[in-house]
Amino acid sequence: MLAYKNQLRAAASKISTIAVTLLGLLTLTFIIGRIMPNDPVRAIVGEEATREVYENVYRQLGLDRPMWEQFLMYLRDMVSLDFGTSVRTGQPVLEDIIHVMPATIELATFAIVISATLGVTLGMIAAVYKDRWPDQVIRVFSLMGHSMPIFWTGMIALIIFYAKLGWVGGSGRMSQFYIGLEPNVTGFLLLDSAMTGEWDIFYSALRHIILPASLLGYSSAAFITRMTRSFMLDQINQEYITTARVKGLSQCKTIWFHAFINIRVQLITIVALAFGTLLEGSILIETVFAWPGFGSYLVGNLMIGDMNSLMTCVLIVGVIFTTLNLISDILYRVFDPRTR
């Protein structure tokens, strides 16, 4: 009974923390929307609108009401998932987000698979061969991935692998030939084309996603490599590793079945944060590759000061990280019984 009550308290504490975090995020986005120099009314009615039209829209938006009342109206709209209409597209912001988000999720998923596989493997090799040539090479490789601007590597990669060698597709999610012919079931182009048997579109989409996903994955792998190396070095210096080696256990089994088991919980947080960063931080790579995702949508609306869309994007980024932290906590309890 006591354990059950403790679990209820922990769940209640977690829910309250998430609620406070989301409330703080909503407050932040509201303040941002009010202190930005852009005029939301002028963005809707245009520069040539009469004073009467301007004042009518001003009242319709509730901007003539006290600030606290505007905030309550804002909370009501957010809870009911009414994010307003985008000035740029003329569509509800929620529909725009639903339309562009699958492209970014697809790109980020490919990238996180590459970065997690590459980062964890290289980090463990660097730790095992600490201060020897494999460690030095991997550290330089990681430093380059972390230091080079991704928009620069994106342009160079396009010139080499697309324009010169022709190994991969160019900009966009697929070849121009297939635009308008792609199936739309879930919004995930690779999945939809495979489900409907459109293999020409599938291979075209695969050729186009490989390069941007690899560049994003390489950039993120640099961080995961450094953290994995640090975590692994801490475990290698523990007494239980020395004991395992003295007992004659092979180095491979010692590293993978003992040391790695004890760092996987820490790696969950690192990979989750990296995935969240890829979802909201792929703006530059989406711009370079003309990728029609969340980042491109955010940049396009930022250029014209579309506040409804911008505030919604900020809110979604916060929800993404909050959700990933919650998933990390759940996985902690799965992989580490001590946290239950």
Coordinates of C-alpha atoms in Angstrom, one line a residue, residues 50 83 157 168 219 225 237 256 260 296 321 333:
T50 CA -9.1 52.3 -43.5
F83 CA -4.3 28.7 -32.7
A157 CA 27.5 18.3 -49.7
V168 CA 21.8 11.4 -54.0
S219 CA 26.1 17.1 -36.3
T225 CA 29.9 10.7 -29.1
N237 CA 37.4 3.2 -14.0
W256 CA 28.9 -4.2 -23.8
F260 CA 27.2 -0.2 -21.4
S296 CA 10.9 26.1 -43.3
F321 CA 10.7 18.9 -25.1
R333 CA 11.7 3.3 -14.7

